[in-house]
Tab-separated table of C-alpha atoms in Angstrom:
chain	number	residue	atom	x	y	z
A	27	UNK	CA	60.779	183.025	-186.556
A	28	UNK	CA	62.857	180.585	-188.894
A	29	UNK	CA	64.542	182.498	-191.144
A	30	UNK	CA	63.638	182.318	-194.636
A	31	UNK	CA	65.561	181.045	-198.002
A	32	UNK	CA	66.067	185.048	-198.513
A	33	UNK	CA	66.747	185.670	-195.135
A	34	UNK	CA	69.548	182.687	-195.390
A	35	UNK	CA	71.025	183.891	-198.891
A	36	UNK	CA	71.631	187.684	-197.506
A	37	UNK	CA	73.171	186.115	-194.143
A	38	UNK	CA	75.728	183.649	-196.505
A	39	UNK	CA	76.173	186.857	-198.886
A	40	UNK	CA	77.352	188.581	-195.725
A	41	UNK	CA	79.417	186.001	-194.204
A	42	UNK	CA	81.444	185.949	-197.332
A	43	UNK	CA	82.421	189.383	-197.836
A	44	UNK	CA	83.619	189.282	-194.252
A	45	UNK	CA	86.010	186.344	-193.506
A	46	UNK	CA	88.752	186.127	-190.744
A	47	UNK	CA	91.423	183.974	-190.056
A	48	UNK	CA	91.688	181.260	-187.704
A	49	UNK	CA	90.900	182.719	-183.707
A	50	UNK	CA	90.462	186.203	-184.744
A	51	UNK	CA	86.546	185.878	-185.857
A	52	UNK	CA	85.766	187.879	-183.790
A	53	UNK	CA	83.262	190.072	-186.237
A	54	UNK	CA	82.328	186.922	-187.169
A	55	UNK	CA	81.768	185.771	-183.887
A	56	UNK	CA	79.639	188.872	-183.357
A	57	UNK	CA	77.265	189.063	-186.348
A	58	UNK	CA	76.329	185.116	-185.292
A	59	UNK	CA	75.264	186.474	-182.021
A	60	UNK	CA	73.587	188.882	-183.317
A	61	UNK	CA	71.658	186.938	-185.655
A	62	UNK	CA	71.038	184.218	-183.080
A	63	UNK	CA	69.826	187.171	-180.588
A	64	UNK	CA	67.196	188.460	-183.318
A	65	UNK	CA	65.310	184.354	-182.957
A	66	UNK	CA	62.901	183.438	-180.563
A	67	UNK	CA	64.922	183.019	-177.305
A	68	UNK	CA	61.901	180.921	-175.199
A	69	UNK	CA	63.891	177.788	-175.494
A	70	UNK	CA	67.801	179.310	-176.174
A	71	UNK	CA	70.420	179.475	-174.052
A	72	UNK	CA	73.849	181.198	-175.545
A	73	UNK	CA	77.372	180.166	-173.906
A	74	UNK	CA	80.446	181.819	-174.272
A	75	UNK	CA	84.112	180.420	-174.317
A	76	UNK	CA	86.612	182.481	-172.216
A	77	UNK	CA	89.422	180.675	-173.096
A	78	UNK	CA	88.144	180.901	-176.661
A	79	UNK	CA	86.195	184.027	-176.970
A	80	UNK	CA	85.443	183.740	-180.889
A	81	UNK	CA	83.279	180.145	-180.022
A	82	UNK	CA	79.870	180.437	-179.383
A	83	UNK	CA	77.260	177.510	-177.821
A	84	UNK	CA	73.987	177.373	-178.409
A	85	UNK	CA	71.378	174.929	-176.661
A	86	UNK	CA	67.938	175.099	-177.645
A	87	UNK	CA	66.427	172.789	-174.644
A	88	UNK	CA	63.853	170.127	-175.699
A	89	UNK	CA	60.685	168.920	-174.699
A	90	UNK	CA	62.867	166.153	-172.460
A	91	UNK	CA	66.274	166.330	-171.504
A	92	UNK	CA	67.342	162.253	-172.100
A	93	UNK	CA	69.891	163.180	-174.885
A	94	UNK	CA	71.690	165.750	-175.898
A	95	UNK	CA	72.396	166.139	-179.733
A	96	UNK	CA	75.328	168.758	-181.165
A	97	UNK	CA	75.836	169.884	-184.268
A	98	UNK	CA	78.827	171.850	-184.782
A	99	UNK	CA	79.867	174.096	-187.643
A	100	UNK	CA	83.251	176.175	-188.061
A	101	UNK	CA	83.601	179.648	-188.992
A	102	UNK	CA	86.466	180.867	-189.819
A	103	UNK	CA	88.501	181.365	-193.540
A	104	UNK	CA	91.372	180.871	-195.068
A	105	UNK	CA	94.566	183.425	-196.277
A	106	UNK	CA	93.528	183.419	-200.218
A	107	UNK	CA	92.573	186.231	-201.949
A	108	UNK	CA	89.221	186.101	-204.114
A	109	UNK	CA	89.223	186.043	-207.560
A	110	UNK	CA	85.359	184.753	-207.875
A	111	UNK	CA	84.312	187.788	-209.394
A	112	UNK	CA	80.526	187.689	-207.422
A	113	UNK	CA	79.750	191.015	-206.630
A	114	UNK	CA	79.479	190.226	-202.774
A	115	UNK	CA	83.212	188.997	-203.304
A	116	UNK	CA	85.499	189.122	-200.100
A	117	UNK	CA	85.945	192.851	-198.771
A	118	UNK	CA	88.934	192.015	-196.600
A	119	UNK	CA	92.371	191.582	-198.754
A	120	UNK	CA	94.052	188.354	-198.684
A	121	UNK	CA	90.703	186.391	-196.477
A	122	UNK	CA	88.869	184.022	-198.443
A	123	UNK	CA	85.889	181.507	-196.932
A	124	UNK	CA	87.668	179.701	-200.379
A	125	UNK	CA	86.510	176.179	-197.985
A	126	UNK	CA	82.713	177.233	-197.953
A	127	UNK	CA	82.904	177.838	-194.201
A	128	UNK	CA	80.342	180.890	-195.033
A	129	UNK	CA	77.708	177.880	-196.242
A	130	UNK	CA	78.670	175.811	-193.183
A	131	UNK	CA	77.534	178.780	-190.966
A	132	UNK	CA	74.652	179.593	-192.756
A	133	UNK	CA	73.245	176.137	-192.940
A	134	UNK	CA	73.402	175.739	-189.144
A	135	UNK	CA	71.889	179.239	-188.701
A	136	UNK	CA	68.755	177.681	-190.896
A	137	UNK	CA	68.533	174.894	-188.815
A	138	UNK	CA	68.973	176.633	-185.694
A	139	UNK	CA	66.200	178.858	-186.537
A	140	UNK	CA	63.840	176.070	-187.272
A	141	UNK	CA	64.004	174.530	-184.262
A	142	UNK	CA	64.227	177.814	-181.802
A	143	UNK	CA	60.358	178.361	-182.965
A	144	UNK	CA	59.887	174.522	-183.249
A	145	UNK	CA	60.796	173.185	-179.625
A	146	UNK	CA	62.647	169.842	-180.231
A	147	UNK	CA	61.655	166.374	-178.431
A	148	UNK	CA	65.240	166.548	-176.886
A	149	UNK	CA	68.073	168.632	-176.121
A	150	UNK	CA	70.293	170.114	-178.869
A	151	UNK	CA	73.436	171.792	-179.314
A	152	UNK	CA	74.403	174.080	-182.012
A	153	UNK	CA	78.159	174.623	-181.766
A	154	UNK	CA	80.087	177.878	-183.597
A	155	UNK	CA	83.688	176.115	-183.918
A	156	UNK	CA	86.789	178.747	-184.632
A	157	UNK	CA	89.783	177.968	-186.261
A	158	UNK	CA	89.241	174.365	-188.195
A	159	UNK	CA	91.823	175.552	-190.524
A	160	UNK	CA	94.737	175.524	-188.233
A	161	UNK	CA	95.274	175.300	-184.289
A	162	UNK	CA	93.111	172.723	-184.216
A	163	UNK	CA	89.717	175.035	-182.620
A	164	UNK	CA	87.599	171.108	-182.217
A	165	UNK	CA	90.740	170.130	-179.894
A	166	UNK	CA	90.893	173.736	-178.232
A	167	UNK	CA	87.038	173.831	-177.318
A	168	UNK	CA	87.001	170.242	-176.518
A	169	UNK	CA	89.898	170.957	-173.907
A	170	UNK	CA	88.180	174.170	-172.468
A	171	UNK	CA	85.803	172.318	-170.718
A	172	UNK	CA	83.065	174.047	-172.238
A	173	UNK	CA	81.255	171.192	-173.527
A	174	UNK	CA	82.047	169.380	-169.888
A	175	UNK	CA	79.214	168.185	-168.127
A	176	UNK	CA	75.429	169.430	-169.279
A	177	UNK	CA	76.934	170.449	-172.358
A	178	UNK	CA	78.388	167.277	-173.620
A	179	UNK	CA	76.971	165.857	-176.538
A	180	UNK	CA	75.640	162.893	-176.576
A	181	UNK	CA	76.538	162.388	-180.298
A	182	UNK	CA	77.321	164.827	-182.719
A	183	UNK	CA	77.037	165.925	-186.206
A	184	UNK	CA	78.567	168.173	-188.734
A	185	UNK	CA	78.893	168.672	-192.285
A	186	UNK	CA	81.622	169.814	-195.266
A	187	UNK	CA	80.784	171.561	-198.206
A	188	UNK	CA	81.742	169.621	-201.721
A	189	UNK	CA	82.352	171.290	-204.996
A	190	UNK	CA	82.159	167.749	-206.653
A	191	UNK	CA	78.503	166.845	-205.695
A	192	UNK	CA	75.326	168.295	-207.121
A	193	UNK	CA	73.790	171.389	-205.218
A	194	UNK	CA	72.275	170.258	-202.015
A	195	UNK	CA	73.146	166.427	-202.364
A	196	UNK	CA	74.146	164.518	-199.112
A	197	UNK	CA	77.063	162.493	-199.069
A	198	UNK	CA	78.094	160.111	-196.558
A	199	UNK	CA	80.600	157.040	-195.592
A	200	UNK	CA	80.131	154.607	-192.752
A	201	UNK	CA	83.521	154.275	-191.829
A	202	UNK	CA	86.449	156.693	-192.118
A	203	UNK	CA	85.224	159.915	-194.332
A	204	UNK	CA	88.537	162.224	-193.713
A	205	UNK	CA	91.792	161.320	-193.051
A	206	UNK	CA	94.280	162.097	-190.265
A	207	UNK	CA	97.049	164.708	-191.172
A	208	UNK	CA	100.014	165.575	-189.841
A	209	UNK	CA	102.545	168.367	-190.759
A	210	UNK	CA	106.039	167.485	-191.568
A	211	UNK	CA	108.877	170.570	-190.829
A	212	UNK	CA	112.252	169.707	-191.317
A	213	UNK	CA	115.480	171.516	-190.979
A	214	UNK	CA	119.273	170.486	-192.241
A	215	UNK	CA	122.185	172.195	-190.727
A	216	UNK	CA	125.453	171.204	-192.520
A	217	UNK	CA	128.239	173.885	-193.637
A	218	UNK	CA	128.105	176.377	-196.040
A	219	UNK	CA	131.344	176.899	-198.514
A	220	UNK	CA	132.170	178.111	-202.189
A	221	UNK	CA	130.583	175.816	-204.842
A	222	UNK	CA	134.595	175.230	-206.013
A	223	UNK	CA	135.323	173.494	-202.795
A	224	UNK	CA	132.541	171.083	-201.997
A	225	UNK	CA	135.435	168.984	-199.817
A	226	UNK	CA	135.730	171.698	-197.381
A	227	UNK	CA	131.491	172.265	-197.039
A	228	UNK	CA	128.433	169.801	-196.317
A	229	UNK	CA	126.301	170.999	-198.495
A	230	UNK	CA	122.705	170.833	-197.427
A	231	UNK	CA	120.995	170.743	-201.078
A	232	UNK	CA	122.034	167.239	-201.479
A	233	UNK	CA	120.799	165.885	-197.673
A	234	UNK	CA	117.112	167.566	-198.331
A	235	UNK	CA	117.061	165.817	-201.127
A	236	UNK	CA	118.255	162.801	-200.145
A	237	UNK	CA	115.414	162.991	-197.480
A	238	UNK	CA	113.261	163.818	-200.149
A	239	UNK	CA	113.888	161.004	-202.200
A	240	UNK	CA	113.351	158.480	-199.395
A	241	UNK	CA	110.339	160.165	-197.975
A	242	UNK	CA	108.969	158.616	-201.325
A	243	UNK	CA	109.363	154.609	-200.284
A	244	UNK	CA	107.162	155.316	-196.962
A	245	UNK	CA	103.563	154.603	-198.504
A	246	UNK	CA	104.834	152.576	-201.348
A	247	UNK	CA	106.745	149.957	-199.069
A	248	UNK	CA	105.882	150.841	-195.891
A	249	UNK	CA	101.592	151.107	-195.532
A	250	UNK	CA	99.062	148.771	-197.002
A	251	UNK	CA	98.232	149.229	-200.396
A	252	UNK	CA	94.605	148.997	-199.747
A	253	UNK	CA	94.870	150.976	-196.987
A	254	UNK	CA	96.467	153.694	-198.659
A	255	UNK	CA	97.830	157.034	-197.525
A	256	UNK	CA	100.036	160.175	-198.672
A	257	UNK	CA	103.306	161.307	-197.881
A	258	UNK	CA	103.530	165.022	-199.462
A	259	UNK	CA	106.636	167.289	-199.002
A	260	UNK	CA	105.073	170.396	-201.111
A	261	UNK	CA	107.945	173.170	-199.642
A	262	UNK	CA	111.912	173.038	-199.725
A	263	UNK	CA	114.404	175.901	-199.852
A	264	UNK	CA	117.798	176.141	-199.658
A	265	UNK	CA	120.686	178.730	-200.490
A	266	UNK	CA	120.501	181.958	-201.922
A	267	UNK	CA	122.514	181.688	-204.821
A	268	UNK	CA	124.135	179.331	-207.509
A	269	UNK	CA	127.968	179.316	-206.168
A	270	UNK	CA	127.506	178.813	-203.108
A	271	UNK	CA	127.338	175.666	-201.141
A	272	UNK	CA	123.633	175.777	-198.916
A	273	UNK	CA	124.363	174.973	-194.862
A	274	UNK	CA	121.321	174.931	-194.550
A	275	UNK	CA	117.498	173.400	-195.553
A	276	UNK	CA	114.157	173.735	-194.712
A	277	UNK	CA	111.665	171.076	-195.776
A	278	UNK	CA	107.270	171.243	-194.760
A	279	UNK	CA	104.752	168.862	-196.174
A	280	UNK	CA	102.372	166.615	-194.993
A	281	UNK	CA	101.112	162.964	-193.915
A	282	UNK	CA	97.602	161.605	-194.639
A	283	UNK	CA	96.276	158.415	-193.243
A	284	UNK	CA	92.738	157.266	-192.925
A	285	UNK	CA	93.554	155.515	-189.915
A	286	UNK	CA	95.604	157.117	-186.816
A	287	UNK	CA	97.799	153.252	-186.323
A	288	UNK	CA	98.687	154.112	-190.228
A	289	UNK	CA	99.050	157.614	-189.487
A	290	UNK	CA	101.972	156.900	-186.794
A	291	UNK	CA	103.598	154.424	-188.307
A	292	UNK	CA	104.099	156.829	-190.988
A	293	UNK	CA	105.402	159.474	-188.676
A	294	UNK	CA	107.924	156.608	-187.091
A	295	UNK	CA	109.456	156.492	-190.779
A	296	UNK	CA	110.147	159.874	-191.346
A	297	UNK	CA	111.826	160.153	-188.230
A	298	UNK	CA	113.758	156.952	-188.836
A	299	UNK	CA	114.579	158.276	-192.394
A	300	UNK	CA	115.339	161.660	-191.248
A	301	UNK	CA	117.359	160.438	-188.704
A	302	UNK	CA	119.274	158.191	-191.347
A	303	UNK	CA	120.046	161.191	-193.817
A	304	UNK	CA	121.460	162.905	-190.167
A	305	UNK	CA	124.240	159.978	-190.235
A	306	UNK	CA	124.809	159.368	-193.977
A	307	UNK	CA	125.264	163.010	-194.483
A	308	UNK	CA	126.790	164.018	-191.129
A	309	UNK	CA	124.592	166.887	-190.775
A	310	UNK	CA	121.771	167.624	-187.846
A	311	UNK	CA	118.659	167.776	-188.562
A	312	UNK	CA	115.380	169.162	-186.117
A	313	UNK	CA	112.214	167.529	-187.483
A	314	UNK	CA	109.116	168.420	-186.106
A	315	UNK	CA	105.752	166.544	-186.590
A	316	UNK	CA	102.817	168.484	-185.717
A	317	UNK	CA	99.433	166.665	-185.766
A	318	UNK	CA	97.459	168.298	-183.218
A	319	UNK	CA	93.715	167.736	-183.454
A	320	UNK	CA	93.175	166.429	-187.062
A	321	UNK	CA	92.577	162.831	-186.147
A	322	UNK	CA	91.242	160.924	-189.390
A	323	UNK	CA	87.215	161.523	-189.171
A	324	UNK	CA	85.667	157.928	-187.915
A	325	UNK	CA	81.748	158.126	-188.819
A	326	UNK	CA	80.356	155.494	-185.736
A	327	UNK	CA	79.020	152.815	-187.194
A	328	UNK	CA	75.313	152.977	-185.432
A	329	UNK	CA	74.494	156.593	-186.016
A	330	UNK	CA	75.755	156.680	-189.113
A	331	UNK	CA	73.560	153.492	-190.412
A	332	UNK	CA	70.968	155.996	-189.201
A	333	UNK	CA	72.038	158.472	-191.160
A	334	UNK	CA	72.416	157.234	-194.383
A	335	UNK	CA	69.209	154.938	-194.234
A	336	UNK	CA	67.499	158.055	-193.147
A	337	UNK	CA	68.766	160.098	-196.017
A	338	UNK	CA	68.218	157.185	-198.228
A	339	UNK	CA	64.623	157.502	-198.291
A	340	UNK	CA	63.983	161.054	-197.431
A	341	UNK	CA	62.078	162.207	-200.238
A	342	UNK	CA	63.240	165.372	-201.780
A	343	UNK	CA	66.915	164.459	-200.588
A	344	UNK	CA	69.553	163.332	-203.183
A	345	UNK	CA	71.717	160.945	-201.366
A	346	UNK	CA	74.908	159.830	-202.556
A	347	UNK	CA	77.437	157.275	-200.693
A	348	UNK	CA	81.022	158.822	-201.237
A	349	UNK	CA	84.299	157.433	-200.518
A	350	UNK	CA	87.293	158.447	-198.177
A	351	UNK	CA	88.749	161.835	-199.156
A	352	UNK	CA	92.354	162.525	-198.076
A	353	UNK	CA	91.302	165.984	-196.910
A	354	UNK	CA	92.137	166.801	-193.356
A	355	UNK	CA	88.980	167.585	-190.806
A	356	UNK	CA	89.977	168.847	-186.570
A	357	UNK	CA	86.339	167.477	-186.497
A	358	UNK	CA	88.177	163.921	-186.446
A	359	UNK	CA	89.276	165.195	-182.838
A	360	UNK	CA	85.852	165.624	-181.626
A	361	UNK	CA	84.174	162.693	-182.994
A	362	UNK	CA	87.211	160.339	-181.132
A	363	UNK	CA	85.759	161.611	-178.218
A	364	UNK	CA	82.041	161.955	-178.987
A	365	UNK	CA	80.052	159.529	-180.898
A	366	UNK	CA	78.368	160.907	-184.397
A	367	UNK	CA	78.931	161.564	-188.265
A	368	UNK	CA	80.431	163.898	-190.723
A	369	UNK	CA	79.049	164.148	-194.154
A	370	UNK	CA	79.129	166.314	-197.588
A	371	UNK	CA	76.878	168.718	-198.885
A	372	UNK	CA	76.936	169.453	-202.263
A	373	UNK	CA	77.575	172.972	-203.863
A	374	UNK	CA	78.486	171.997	-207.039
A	375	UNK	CA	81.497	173.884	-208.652
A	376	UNK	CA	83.727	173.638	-210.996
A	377	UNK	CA	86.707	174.557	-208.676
A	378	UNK	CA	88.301	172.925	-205.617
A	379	UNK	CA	87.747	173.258	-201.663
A	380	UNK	CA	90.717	176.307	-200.785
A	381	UNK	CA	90.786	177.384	-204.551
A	382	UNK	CA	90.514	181.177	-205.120
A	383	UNK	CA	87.902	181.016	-207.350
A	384	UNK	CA	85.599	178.149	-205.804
A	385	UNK	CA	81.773	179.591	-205.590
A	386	UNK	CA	79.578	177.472	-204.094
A	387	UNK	CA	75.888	177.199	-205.865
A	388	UNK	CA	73.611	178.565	-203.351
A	389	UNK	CA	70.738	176.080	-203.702
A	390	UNK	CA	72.594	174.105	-201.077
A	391	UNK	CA	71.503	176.044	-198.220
A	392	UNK	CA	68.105	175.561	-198.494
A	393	UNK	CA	68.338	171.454	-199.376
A	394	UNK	CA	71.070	171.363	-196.959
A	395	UNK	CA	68.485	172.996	-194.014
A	396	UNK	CA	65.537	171.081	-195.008
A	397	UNK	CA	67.684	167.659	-194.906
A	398	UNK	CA	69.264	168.336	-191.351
A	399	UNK	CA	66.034	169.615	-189.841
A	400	UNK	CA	64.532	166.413	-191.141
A	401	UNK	CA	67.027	163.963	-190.091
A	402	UNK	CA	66.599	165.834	-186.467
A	403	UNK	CA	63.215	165.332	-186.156
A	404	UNK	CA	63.566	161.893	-187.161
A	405	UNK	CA	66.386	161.215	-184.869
A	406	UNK	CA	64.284	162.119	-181.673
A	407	UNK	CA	62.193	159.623	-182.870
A	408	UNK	CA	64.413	156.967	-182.822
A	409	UNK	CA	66.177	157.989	-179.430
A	410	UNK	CA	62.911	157.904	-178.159
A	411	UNK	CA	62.141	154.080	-179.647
């Protein structure tokens, strides 16, 4: 049975009303099985993840076993509440799929389907990926072991949902699609006083700001300019009220590089600068940078020539070459360690990825299966030649 363009709109309509946060999918987790369980099962075999029991692997074995081909999707949300207004808005308070996680899910259900009554030439693997939004789920599968051995991809493939591009278009890069991020936590611990005796404090206020300030010189004197990158410090509190002299800081924001070289030098001047405030100011400061999995997304060059020239001239398939987006991906993780591409599908609204009102147009699903299916089929093709 491949499930149908109804069958796929009541899944997505479902998915949405019932998000959950980052490893704790777990309803999630089980309504995918269940789903999966209701296809033809002649050529499935399902894998679970102990060490991360809200993943779920999926191999639908081919006519030959020379390659195996994974496509992974995430599947979990994001802490915003919904203010869409669709009548199959979010049912759990303060979850949002506000990144169109809910399409992601769906589309690889479509495709899924297709090929478990449709055996394919070779091998593929449909991957259920938790927590893309934070602890880094690609590099926490990855280093399970689960996809050791028979269930290593050969190359791999995975798409992100765009508000920007028409419903069901296909966007791609050769080269770097998503950048690498890091997370930038900083605390300043100086000495507290009255705000009439500044000589007998160190007041904290002016050190975060003083990092601040110089946190600013990093991409304009420090990183290519047509390289690019950001250096964002979106969080800083201090004190609790006007008299009195803070002893303390707290600083978070981020670092976004499209290359990982870029992406550490930028993390060796924030600890240089930080460390430079630390003796100007006489203070301590603890800085922690956090970059985990979210390496910057790296389309190989090969498959992704074979992607794009595939899409090109796919009839009924509105391809569009994009540039780099700044957004951060844990899919850069896997693809550093398995060969493949990343590209956009189109859902075309007016608000942004993580906004609490974005609502994807649902004509994506069906483009969005009929495009991956086809590329598949193709793709055996070529493996084959």
């Amino acid at each position: 049975m491949t499930l149908s363009n109804e069958n796929l709109l009541n899944i997505y309509r479902h998915l949405h009303q019932f998000p959950e946060l980052g490893l704790e999918e777990f309803k999630t987790h089980d309504y995918l099985l269940t789903t999966i369980k209701q296809l033809p099962q002649q050529y499935l075999t399902i894998k679970e993840v102990t060490q991360l029991p809200t993943a779920l692997l999926v191999k639908v074995v081919g006519k030959t076993h020379d390659r195996l081909i994974g496509y992974r999707t995430d599947i979990d949300a994001l802490p915003v509440q919904e203010q869409t207004g669709l009548s199959f808005s979010s049912k759990i308070k303060g979850q949002m799929h506000a990144c169109g996680h809910d399409i992601h899910m769906t589309v690889a259900l479509g495709v899924l389907s297709y090929f478990a009554s449709n055996q394919p030439a070779t091998d593929l693997l449909f991957i259920f990926q938790p927590s893309e939004e934070n602890h880094s789920g690609g590099m926490q599968l990855y280093q399970s072991g689960a996809l050791a051995g028979d269930w290593l991809p050969d190359e791999i493939y995975a798409l992100h949902d765009n508000p920007q591009l028409p419903a069901g278009a296909i966007g791609c890069l050769n080269g770097t699609l998503f950048a690498g991020t890091c997370e930038i936590h900083a605390d300043f611990n100086g000495k507290s006083g009255h705000a009439a005796y500044p000589h007998n404090a160190n007041d904290m206020v002016v050190a975060a700001s003083a990092f601040v300030m110089q946190i600013q010189t990093i991409v304009s004197r420090n990183v290519d300019p047509i390289e690019g990158g950001v250096v964002t410090l979106g969080h800083l509190t201090a004190g609790d009220t006007g008299n009195v002299i803070a002893g303390h800081a707290h600083v978070d924001g981020t670092i976004r590089a499209l290359t990982q070289t870029n992406n550490q030098r930028m993390q060796q001047r924030v600890r240089a600068i930080a460390e430079g405030v630390a003796l100007t100011y006489g203070c301590e400061v603890s800085l922690k940078l956090h970059q985990g999995g979210y390496l910057p997304v790296e389309n190989n060059s090969a498959i992704t020539a074979d992607f794009m020239g595939y899409m090109r001239a796919a009839d009924g398939v509105n391809f569009i070459e994009t540039k780099p987006a700044m957004t951060g991906e844990d899919f850069g993780y896997l693809i550093s360690k398995i060969p493949g591409t990343m590209f956009w599908l189109g859902v075309d609204s007016p608000y942004s990825l993580h906004s609490e009102k974005m609502a994807p147009n649902t004509d994506a699903i069906a483009a969005g299966v009929s495009a991956i299916t086809g590329y598949l089929e193709h793709r055996f093709t070529t493996i084959a030649n």
